[in-house]
Every structure is written in C-alpha cells, then in structure tokens.
Short mmCIF file of C-alpha atoms in Angstrom, two decimals:
data_model
loop_
_atom_site.label_atom_id
_atom_site.label_comp_id
_atom_site.label_asym_id
_atom_site.label_seq_id
_atom_site.Cartn_x
_atom_site.Cartn_y
_atom_site.Cartn_z
CA MET A 19 -55.24 -36.06 47.65
CA PHE A 20 -56.89 -32.69 46.98
CA ILE A 21 -53.57 -31.33 45.69
CA LYS A 22 -53.23 -34.21 43.23
CA TYR A 23 -56.90 -34.07 42.16
CA PRO A 24 -58.07 -30.45 42.70
CA ILE A 25 -61.37 -31.08 40.88
CA LEU A 26 -62.29 -33.54 43.63
CA LYS A 27 -62.30 -30.71 46.17
CA HIS A 28 -64.91 -28.83 44.13
CA VAL A 29 -67.05 -31.93 43.59
CA ILE A 30 -67.11 -32.70 47.32
CA PHE A 31 -67.95 -29.08 48.19
CA TRP A 32 -70.90 -28.93 45.79
CA LEU A 33 -72.23 -32.29 46.94
CA CYS A 34 -72.19 -30.98 50.52
CA ALA A 35 -73.78 -27.72 49.37
CA PHE A 36 -76.49 -29.64 47.54
CA VAL A 37 -77.29 -31.67 50.66
CA LEU A 38 -77.37 -28.55 52.87
CA LEU A 39 -79.59 -26.57 50.50
CA THR A 40 -81.89 -29.56 49.98
CA TYR A 41 -82.35 -29.84 53.73
CA ILE A 42 -83.12 -26.11 54.06
CA TYR A 43 -85.53 -25.94 51.13
CA GLY A 44 -87.02 -29.39 51.74
CA THR A 45 -87.82 -28.39 55.32
CA ALA A 46 -89.38 -25.11 54.15
CA TYR A 47 -91.46 -26.83 51.46
CA GLU A 48 -92.30 -29.79 53.73
CA SER A 49 -91.21 -32.00 50.85
CA PHE A 50 -87.63 -33.15 50.29
CA GLU A 51 -88.60 -34.41 46.84
CA LEU A 52 -89.52 -30.85 45.87
CA GLY A 53 -86.43 -29.50 47.65
CA ILE A 54 -84.11 -31.74 45.63
CA LYS A 55 -85.67 -30.72 42.32
CA VAL A 56 -85.70 -26.99 43.11
CA ILE A 57 -82.06 -27.02 44.25
CA ALA A 58 -81.06 -28.91 41.11
CA MET A 59 -82.58 -26.03 39.13
CA LEU A 60 -80.97 -23.27 41.23
CA LEU A 61 -77.56 -24.80 41.88
CA PRO A 62 -76.03 -23.38 38.66
CA VAL A 63 -76.78 -19.88 39.95
CA HIS A 64 -74.98 -20.65 43.22
CA MET A 65 -72.03 -21.97 41.24
CA VAL A 66 -71.85 -18.86 39.04
CA TYR A 67 -71.96 -16.72 42.19
CA LEU A 68 -69.18 -18.61 43.99
CA TYR A 69 -66.78 -18.73 41.05
CA ALA A 70 -67.42 -15.07 40.18
CA ILE A 71 -66.49 -14.07 43.74
CA ASP A 72 -63.51 -16.44 43.71
CA LYS A 73 -62.03 -15.47 40.35
CA ILE A 74 -62.89 -11.76 40.27
CA VAL A 75 -63.04 -10.56 43.87
CA VAL A 76 -60.60 -12.86 45.66
CA SER A 77 -58.03 -13.58 42.96
CA HIS A 78 -58.11 -10.31 41.02
CA PHE A 79 -58.61 -7.74 43.78
CA TYR A 80 -58.42 -9.11 47.35
CA LEU A 81 -55.14 -11.01 47.01
CA LYS A 82 -53.56 -7.95 45.38
CA GLY A 83 -54.54 -5.76 48.34
CA GLN A 84 -57.16 -3.80 46.38
CA TYR A 85 -59.77 -4.00 49.12
CA VAL A 86 -62.00 -1.10 48.02
CA LYS A 87 -62.28 -2.55 44.51
CA ALA A 88 -62.94 -5.94 46.07
CA ALA A 89 -65.82 -4.54 48.13
CA ILE A 90 -67.34 -2.74 45.12
CA ALA A 91 -66.99 -5.83 42.92
CA THR A 92 -68.61 -7.98 45.62
CA LEU A 93 -71.59 -5.63 45.85
CA LEU A 94 -72.04 -5.54 42.06
CA ILE A 95 -71.78 -9.32 41.72
CA MET A 96 -74.25 -9.79 44.60
CA ILE A 97 -76.81 -7.54 42.90
CA ILE A 98 -76.34 -9.17 39.47
CA VAL A 99 -76.59 -12.70 40.89
CA SER A 100 -79.67 -11.78 42.92
CA PHE A 101 -81.40 -10.60 39.73
CA LEU A 102 -80.27 -13.82 38.03
CA TYR A 103 -81.63 -15.79 40.98
CA ARG A 104 -84.98 -14.01 40.71
CA VAL A 105 -85.14 -14.67 36.96
CA ALA A 106 -84.53 -18.37 37.61
CA GLU A 107 -87.25 -18.39 40.24
CA ILE A 108 -89.78 -16.49 38.12
CA PHE A 109 -89.36 -18.52 34.93
CA ILE A 110 -88.30 -21.95 36.26
CA THR A 111 -88.72 -22.83 39.93
CA ASP A 112 -91.84 -20.85 40.92
CA PRO A 113 -93.98 -22.31 38.11
CA TYR A 114 -92.70 -25.78 39.01
CA ILE A 115 -93.44 -25.28 42.72
CA TYR A 116 -96.92 -23.98 41.90
CA LYS A 117 -97.59 -26.97 39.66
CA PHE A 118 -96.29 -29.39 42.31
CA TYR A 119 -98.65 -28.09 45.03
CA LYS A 120 -101.53 -27.70 42.56
CA ASN A 121 -101.30 -31.38 41.70
CA THR A 122 -101.42 -32.19 45.39
CA ASP A 123 -104.20 -29.73 46.27
CA SER A 124 -106.49 -28.44 43.54
CA ASN A 125 -107.53 -25.53 45.77
CA PHE A 126 -103.92 -24.35 46.17
CA SER A 127 -103.31 -20.74 45.13
CA TRP A 128 -100.19 -18.61 45.03
CA GLU A 129 -100.87 -14.98 44.43
CA ARG A 130 -97.43 -13.87 43.23
CA VAL A 131 -97.30 -16.24 40.25
CA ASN A 132 -100.16 -14.22 38.77
CA TRP A 133 -98.22 -10.97 39.02
CA SER A 134 -96.54 -9.48 35.97
CA LYS A 135 -92.95 -10.56 35.41
CA SER A 136 -91.61 -7.05 36.06
CA LYS A 137 -93.56 -6.79 39.35
CA GLN A 138 -92.15 -10.13 40.50
CA LEU A 139 -88.62 -9.15 39.47
CA PHE A 140 -88.53 -5.77 41.18
CA ASN A 141 -90.51 -6.59 44.29
CA PRO A 142 -88.15 -5.45 47.12
CA ILE A 143 -89.14 -8.18 49.58
CA LEU A 144 -88.65 -10.95 47.05
CA PHE A 145 -85.37 -9.38 45.94
CA VAL A 146 -84.00 -9.29 49.51
CA THR A 147 -85.12 -12.89 49.96
CA ALA A 148 -83.20 -13.79 46.80
CA ILE A 149 -80.07 -12.15 48.24
CA GLU A 150 -80.40 -14.21 51.42
CA ARG A 151 -80.95 -17.48 49.56
CA SER A 152 -78.20 -16.97 47.00
CA ASN A 153 -75.70 -16.29 49.79
CA ALA A 154 -76.60 -19.47 51.69
CA VAL A 155 -73.55 -21.53 50.72
CA VAL A 156 -71.41 -19.14 48.67
CA TRP A 157 -69.76 -17.47 51.61
CA ILE A 158 -69.09 -20.81 53.26
CA GLY A 159 -67.12 -21.69 50.13
CA ILE A 160 -65.30 -18.34 50.09
CA THR A 161 -64.41 -18.70 53.78
CA LEU A 162 -62.98 -22.16 53.11
CA LYS A 163 -61.06 -20.72 50.15
CA LEU A 164 -59.52 -17.97 52.29
CA PHE A 165 -58.59 -20.46 55.01
CA SER A 166 -56.95 -22.64 52.33
CA LEU A 167 -55.02 -19.68 50.90
CA SER A 168 -53.89 -18.66 54.38
CA HIS A 169 -52.66 -22.20 55.05
CA GLU A 170 -50.84 -22.34 51.70
CA ARG A 171 -49.12 -19.02 52.40
CA LYS A 172 -48.02 -20.19 55.83
CA GLN A 173 -46.71 -23.42 54.33
CA SER A 174 -44.86 -21.48 51.63
CA ALA A 175 -43.34 -19.17 54.22
CA LEU A 176 -42.37 -22.18 56.35
CA LEU A 177 -40.75 -23.90 53.38
CA ALA A 178 -38.87 -20.74 52.42
CA GLU A 179 -37.58 -20.34 55.99
CA LEU A 180 -36.50 -23.99 56.16
CA ASN A 181 -34.70 -23.68 52.82
CA LEU A 182 -32.92 -20.60 54.12
CA LEU A 183 -31.84 -22.42 57.27
CA LYS A 184 -30.60 -25.40 55.24
CA ALA A 185 -28.72 -23.04 52.93
CA GLN A 186 -27.01 -21.52 55.97
CA LEU A 187 -25.89 -24.96 57.16
CA HIS A 188 -23.83 -25.63 54.06
CA PRO A 189 -21.50 -22.60 54.17
CA HIS A 190 -21.15 -22.96 57.95
CA PHE A 191 -20.00 -26.55 57.62
CA LEU A 192 -17.77 -25.62 54.68
CA PHE A 193 -16.16 -22.81 56.68
CA ASN A 194 -15.25 -25.16 59.54
CA SER A 195 -14.10 -27.85 57.08
CA LEU A 196 -11.75 -25.44 55.31
CA ASN A 197 -10.25 -24.56 58.67
CA ASN A 198 -9.61 -28.27 59.26
CA ILE A 199 -7.92 -28.66 55.87
CA TYR A 200 -5.85 -25.55 56.52
CA SER A 201 -4.63 -26.99 59.81
CA LEU A 202 -3.61 -30.26 58.15
CA SER A 203 -1.86 -28.43 55.33
CA LEU A 204 0.19 -26.44 57.84
CA GLU A 205 1.25 -29.73 59.41
CA LYS A 206 1.95 -31.16 55.92
CA SER A 207 -0.15 -34.16 56.93
CA GLU A 208 -0.45 -37.06 54.48
CA LYS A 209 -4.05 -37.45 55.64
CA ALA A 210 -5.16 -34.17 54.03
CA PRO A 211 -6.34 -35.85 50.75
CA GLU A 212 -8.40 -38.39 52.72
CA VAL A 213 -9.98 -35.58 54.73
CA ILE A 214 -10.76 -33.61 51.56
CA LEU A 215 -12.46 -36.69 50.06
CA GLY A 216 -14.49 -37.23 53.22
CA ILE A 217 -15.57 -33.60 53.31
CA SER A 218 -16.61 -33.76 49.66
CA ASN A 219 -18.81 -36.79 50.45
CA ILE A 220 -20.55 -34.90 53.24
CA LEU A 221 -21.02 -31.82 51.06
CA ARG A 222 -22.42 -33.98 48.26
CA TYR A 223 -24.96 -35.37 50.71
CA SER A 224 -25.94 -31.93 51.98
CA LEU A 225 -26.29 -30.49 48.49
CA TYR A 226 -27.94 -33.33 46.56
CA GLU A 227 -29.59 -35.68 49.06
CA CYS A 228 -31.04 -33.16 51.49
CA ASN A 229 -33.54 -31.51 49.15
CA SER A 230 -36.48 -33.28 50.77
CA GLN A 231 -37.76 -32.49 54.24
CA GLN A 232 -37.12 -36.06 55.43
CA VAL A 233 -34.32 -38.55 54.73
CA LEU A 234 -33.67 -42.05 56.00
CA LEU A 235 -32.21 -41.94 59.50
CA LYS A 236 -29.77 -44.67 58.50
CA ARG A 237 -28.32 -42.47 55.75
CA ASP A 238 -28.06 -39.42 58.01
CA ILE A 239 -26.21 -41.51 60.60
CA GLU A 240 -23.76 -42.67 57.92
CA ILE A 241 -22.86 -39.06 57.22
CA LEU A 242 -22.54 -38.40 60.95
CA LYS A 243 -20.10 -41.31 61.24
CA ASP A 244 -18.13 -39.96 58.26
CA TYR A 245 -17.78 -36.63 60.00
CA ILE A 246 -16.65 -38.23 63.27
CA ARG A 247 -14.13 -40.32 61.35
CA LEU A 248 -12.71 -37.18 59.74
CA GLU A 249 -12.25 -35.59 63.15
CA GLN A 250 -10.57 -38.75 64.42
CA ILE A 251 -8.09 -38.49 61.55
CA ARG A 252 -7.41 -34.90 62.39
CA TYR A 253 -6.85 -35.26 66.13
CA GLU A 254 -5.47 -38.82 66.31
CA GLU A 255 -4.31 -39.55 69.88
CA ARG A 256 -4.69 -35.95 71.04
CA LEU A 257 -8.40 -36.48 71.71
CA ASP A 258 -10.13 -38.95 74.01
CA LEU A 259 -13.18 -39.83 71.90
CA ASN A 260 -15.89 -42.30 72.92
CA VAL A 261 -18.74 -43.00 70.49
CA PHE A 262 -21.79 -45.25 70.67
CA ILE A 263 -24.32 -45.13 67.84
CA SER A 264 -27.32 -47.44 67.80
CA GLU A 265 -27.90 -49.41 64.61
CA ASN A 266 -31.62 -49.88 65.28
CA THR A 267 -32.75 -47.34 62.69
CA SER A 268 -35.49 -49.52 61.11
CA SER A 269 -37.28 -47.39 58.48
CA LEU A 270 -37.24 -44.19 60.51
CA GLN A 271 -36.91 -40.80 58.85
CA ILE A 272 -35.39 -37.55 60.09
CA ALA A 273 -34.89 -34.00 58.85
CA PRO A 274 -31.43 -34.01 57.23
CA MET A 275 -28.36 -32.75 59.08
CA LEU A 276 -30.01 -32.00 62.39
CA MET A 277 -27.45 -33.92 64.47
CA LEU A 278 -24.29 -32.96 62.58
CA PRO A 279 -24.10 -29.33 63.80
CA LEU A 280 -24.46 -30.52 67.41
CA VAL A 281 -21.57 -32.99 67.02
CA GLU A 282 -19.59 -30.42 65.08
CA ASN A 283 -20.05 -27.92 67.89
CA ALA A 284 -18.72 -30.45 70.43
CA PHE A 285 -15.55 -30.94 68.41
CA LYS A 286 -15.09 -27.23 67.95
CA HIS A 287 -15.36 -26.34 71.63
CA GLY A 288 -14.32 -29.64 73.19
CA THR A 289 -10.92 -29.53 71.50
CA ALA A 290 -10.07 -25.86 72.08
CA GLY A 291 -6.38 -25.08 72.43
CA THR A 292 -6.75 -24.12 76.08
CA ILE A 293 -7.81 -27.66 77.08
CA ASP A 294 -4.97 -29.87 78.28
CA MET A 295 -6.75 -33.23 77.96
CA PRO A 296 -9.71 -32.80 75.55
CA TRP A 297 -12.42 -35.42 75.48
CA ILE A 298 -15.78 -35.98 73.77
CA ASN A 299 -18.50 -38.54 74.46
CA ILE A 300 -21.22 -39.15 71.87
CA GLN A 301 -24.16 -41.46 72.64
CA LEU A 302 -26.94 -41.99 70.10
CA HIS A 303 -29.77 -44.26 71.27
CA ILE A 304 -32.83 -45.27 69.24
CA SER A 305 -35.85 -47.00 70.74
CA GLU A 306 -38.84 -47.60 68.46
CA ASN A 307 -39.46 -44.11 67.00
CA SER A 308 -37.62 -42.23 69.77
CA LEU A 309 -34.12 -40.83 69.21
CA THR A 310 -31.86 -39.55 72.00
CA LEU A 311 -28.53 -37.89 71.26
CA ASN A 312 -26.32 -37.19 74.29
CA ILE A 313 -23.09 -35.27 73.65
CA SER A 314 -20.69 -34.17 76.34
CA ASN A 315 -17.34 -32.50 75.84
CA SER A 316 -14.56 -30.91 77.83
CA LYS A 317 -14.54 -27.13 77.97
CA PRO A 318 -11.80 -24.50 78.10
CA ASP A 319 -10.77 -23.06 81.43
CA SER A 320 -11.13 -19.57 80.02
CA PRO A 321 -14.75 -18.40 79.55
CA LEU A 322 -13.68 -16.23 76.61
CA ALA A 323 -12.37 -19.24 74.75
CA SER A 324 -15.76 -20.98 74.83
CA ASN A 325 -17.81 -17.89 74.07
CA ASP A 326 -17.43 -18.06 70.28
CA SER A 327 -20.55 -16.69 68.57
CA SER A 328 -19.56 -18.11 65.17
CA GLY A 329 -19.85 -21.61 66.59
CA ARG A 330 -23.46 -20.95 67.58
CA ILE A 331 -24.78 -20.42 64.04
CA GLY A 332 -25.37 -24.13 63.45
CA ILE A 333 -26.91 -24.57 66.92
CA ARG A 334 -29.40 -21.75 66.36
CA ASN A 335 -30.36 -23.19 63.00
CA VAL A 336 -30.91 -26.64 64.51
CA GLN A 337 -33.15 -25.16 67.21
CA LYS A 338 -35.15 -23.19 64.66
CA ARG A 339 -35.56 -26.20 62.35
CA LEU A 340 -36.68 -28.33 65.29
CA ASP A 341 -39.28 -25.74 66.24
CA LEU A 342 -40.61 -25.66 62.67
CA LEU A 343 -40.47 -29.35 61.80
CA TYR A 344 -41.06 -31.06 65.16
CA PRO A 345 -43.36 -28.82 67.21
CA GLY A 346 -44.15 -30.59 70.48
CA LYS A 347 -42.10 -33.61 69.40
CA HIS A 348 -38.60 -32.61 70.43
CA SER A 349 -36.46 -31.45 73.31
CA LEU A 350 -33.06 -29.78 72.92
CA LYS A 351 -31.27 -28.87 76.15
CA PHE A 352 -27.81 -27.58 76.99
CA PHE A 353 -26.07 -27.94 80.34
CA ASP A 354 -23.06 -25.78 81.06
CA GLU A 355 -21.33 -27.63 83.92
CA GLU A 356 -18.13 -26.67 85.69
CA ASP A 357 -15.84 -28.96 83.69
CA CYS A 358 -17.95 -29.96 80.67
CA PHE A 359 -20.68 -28.93 78.30
CA ILE A 360 -23.62 -31.30 77.65
CA THR A 361 -26.05 -31.33 74.75
CA LEU A 362 -29.17 -33.50 75.00
CA LEU A 363 -31.51 -33.96 72.05
CA HIS A 364 -34.69 -36.01 72.26
CA LEU A 365 -36.77 -36.45 69.11
CA ASN A 366 -39.86 -38.40 68.09
CA LEU A 367 -39.36 -39.57 64.52
CA SER A 368 -41.71 -40.79 61.80
CA LEU A 369 -41.68 -44.01 59.78
CA THR A 370 -41.36 -44.16 56.02
#
C-alpha cells in the first residue's frame, strides 16, 4: 500500500508526529488546546528539518559513503534549523503563549518576552532548548527511513540472487535436455521430434511464465508431467517408473521449477548405465496447503558413478531458493540408502 501510494506514508508519519508533539507540549503547558495550536505553528519547521536531513544528508552524502560530509552537513543543518526554530518561537509561538496565559491570568508575567529580539535569539540556554525540541521527532523519522532503505536493499539483493539462481536453472536443464536429444539422434529414434517439441514447451515455460516469484501449482505440475513423459519416451521399457501425482491443487501457488530439478536428478542418477534394472518412484501428495514430494530411485553399484558434481547444480539451487523463499516453511532431506537414493521435500504453500 505504501509502495503504491508513497505520499500516504508521509501523511501517516506526520499525523503521528503531531500527536506525539501535542502530547509532549500539551503536558508541559498543562493545556492540550495550547499544545495543539503551538505544534501547528512549529510543525513546518520540523518538516523542513526532516526533509533537509533526508534529501541532503542521507540521499546525497550518507548513501554514497561520504560519511564525513554527512556529519558536517548534519551539524550545519541542525544549527540552521535551531535558529529557524528560535525565530518561529520569538515572533510567533512565544507571543501567542504569553497572550494565552495572560487571558487566563491577568497577573501572568514572562520575563523573556520583554527581552530584545537579539538577546532572545542568541541566549545559549534557549538555543540548546531549541535544538532539543527540534530534534524530538526528526530522528525518529530518519531512523525509520534508514530501516526502510536497509530493508529495500536486502529485498533487492534477495531478488537479484533469486534471479541468478533461476537463470542458472535454465542452462542446466538445457544441457541435460541436449544430452537426451543427442542420445536419441544416435539411436535414430523417430521420437526425437516429439522430445524436441516437449523440451521446447518446458523451456518456454521457464523463460516466459516463470518471471514472477509464484506460479499456480497446477501449471507447475503440468510441466513436471511433461518432463516425466519425455523421459518415458526416452527410456521406454528399460525403466520401471511409478508415478502418483495428486490433482488436489486448488488455488495453491509455488515458486516455479522447484520440483523439476529434483525429479530430473532422479532420472539422471536412477538410470545410470551401471544399473541393471533401473527404477524410479515419484509420489506427489497435496493436503490443504501442504505439499510432499517423495522421490526414490535405484543407484549405481559403483560410488564413482553416482558422485557426479554436475548433477548437483540443480539440487543446490533448489535448496538455496527454498532457504530464501520458504524460510521455516520447508524441509528438504536426502537419504543415501544401500540400494536406493531418496529425496523428500515438504513445503507449506500459499493460496492465490
């Protein structure tokens, strides 16, 4: 809401500042009526102070790493605003306060209003008091601004990292897909064109439909099924494949292509050439907003055959994306058993 209507953020801040200052001054004056009127007169000075610090110190110096200049500029602005604050008090608020109390009590006297203007302006005690009062809400606003900037930078860094991870998924999938096409071409298989078409559909999804952080789970499952179907075409009867995928997707959303690398990894290692009777089991269960993906696959007898670092790129990216997008809402575990390898993903999803 604040992003769409940034002016609203400023309006809310100054309303809160007005209430806080009214409470402070109203308590000091023992009259909230007087406090409201005095703050209404002095609020423009507070606003000038805050936006001067924001635009000059924070934006022009601090964010560029020019900290010495930022400190000097802050000191100069503080002194200038304090003089401005004193001028506003001398010519506007002090006469009004004096008149307000004089109307209430005819015997009321206030010695300093009878001083010369220069004596009032340069009185050190009154000047220090002006510094304290003018800083009452300004540095709350600047602190909130710095927290907001820090959050925006973290979000930008997070988005950049996620985009990098998604960009790494595409060439990794393409590399494995080209290997599949190469294998079919060597066999002169008539199914090669169908496989190429299926791969192009998956790549189109990854390139054009995965730009957002969340996609419909139903759509992501469709792509997962397309990939499994392509592998079925490739291996035919040479692979014992058992698949169960729940259709109860409702309106759930998921980060795109989180499950595909896990399934892809099972096919890569579960069908290695050293396995006599390769098999893969894929179970995808959905209950309310909870998703559980259980993948088990046969493994080579030779440890060297299963220790392929290139096949771990997609897995590492999935783990990193889960950590960034689903902190505290996911579990990804791997079990390296004697005769099989098991991948278990549990994820709490969100509704549209």
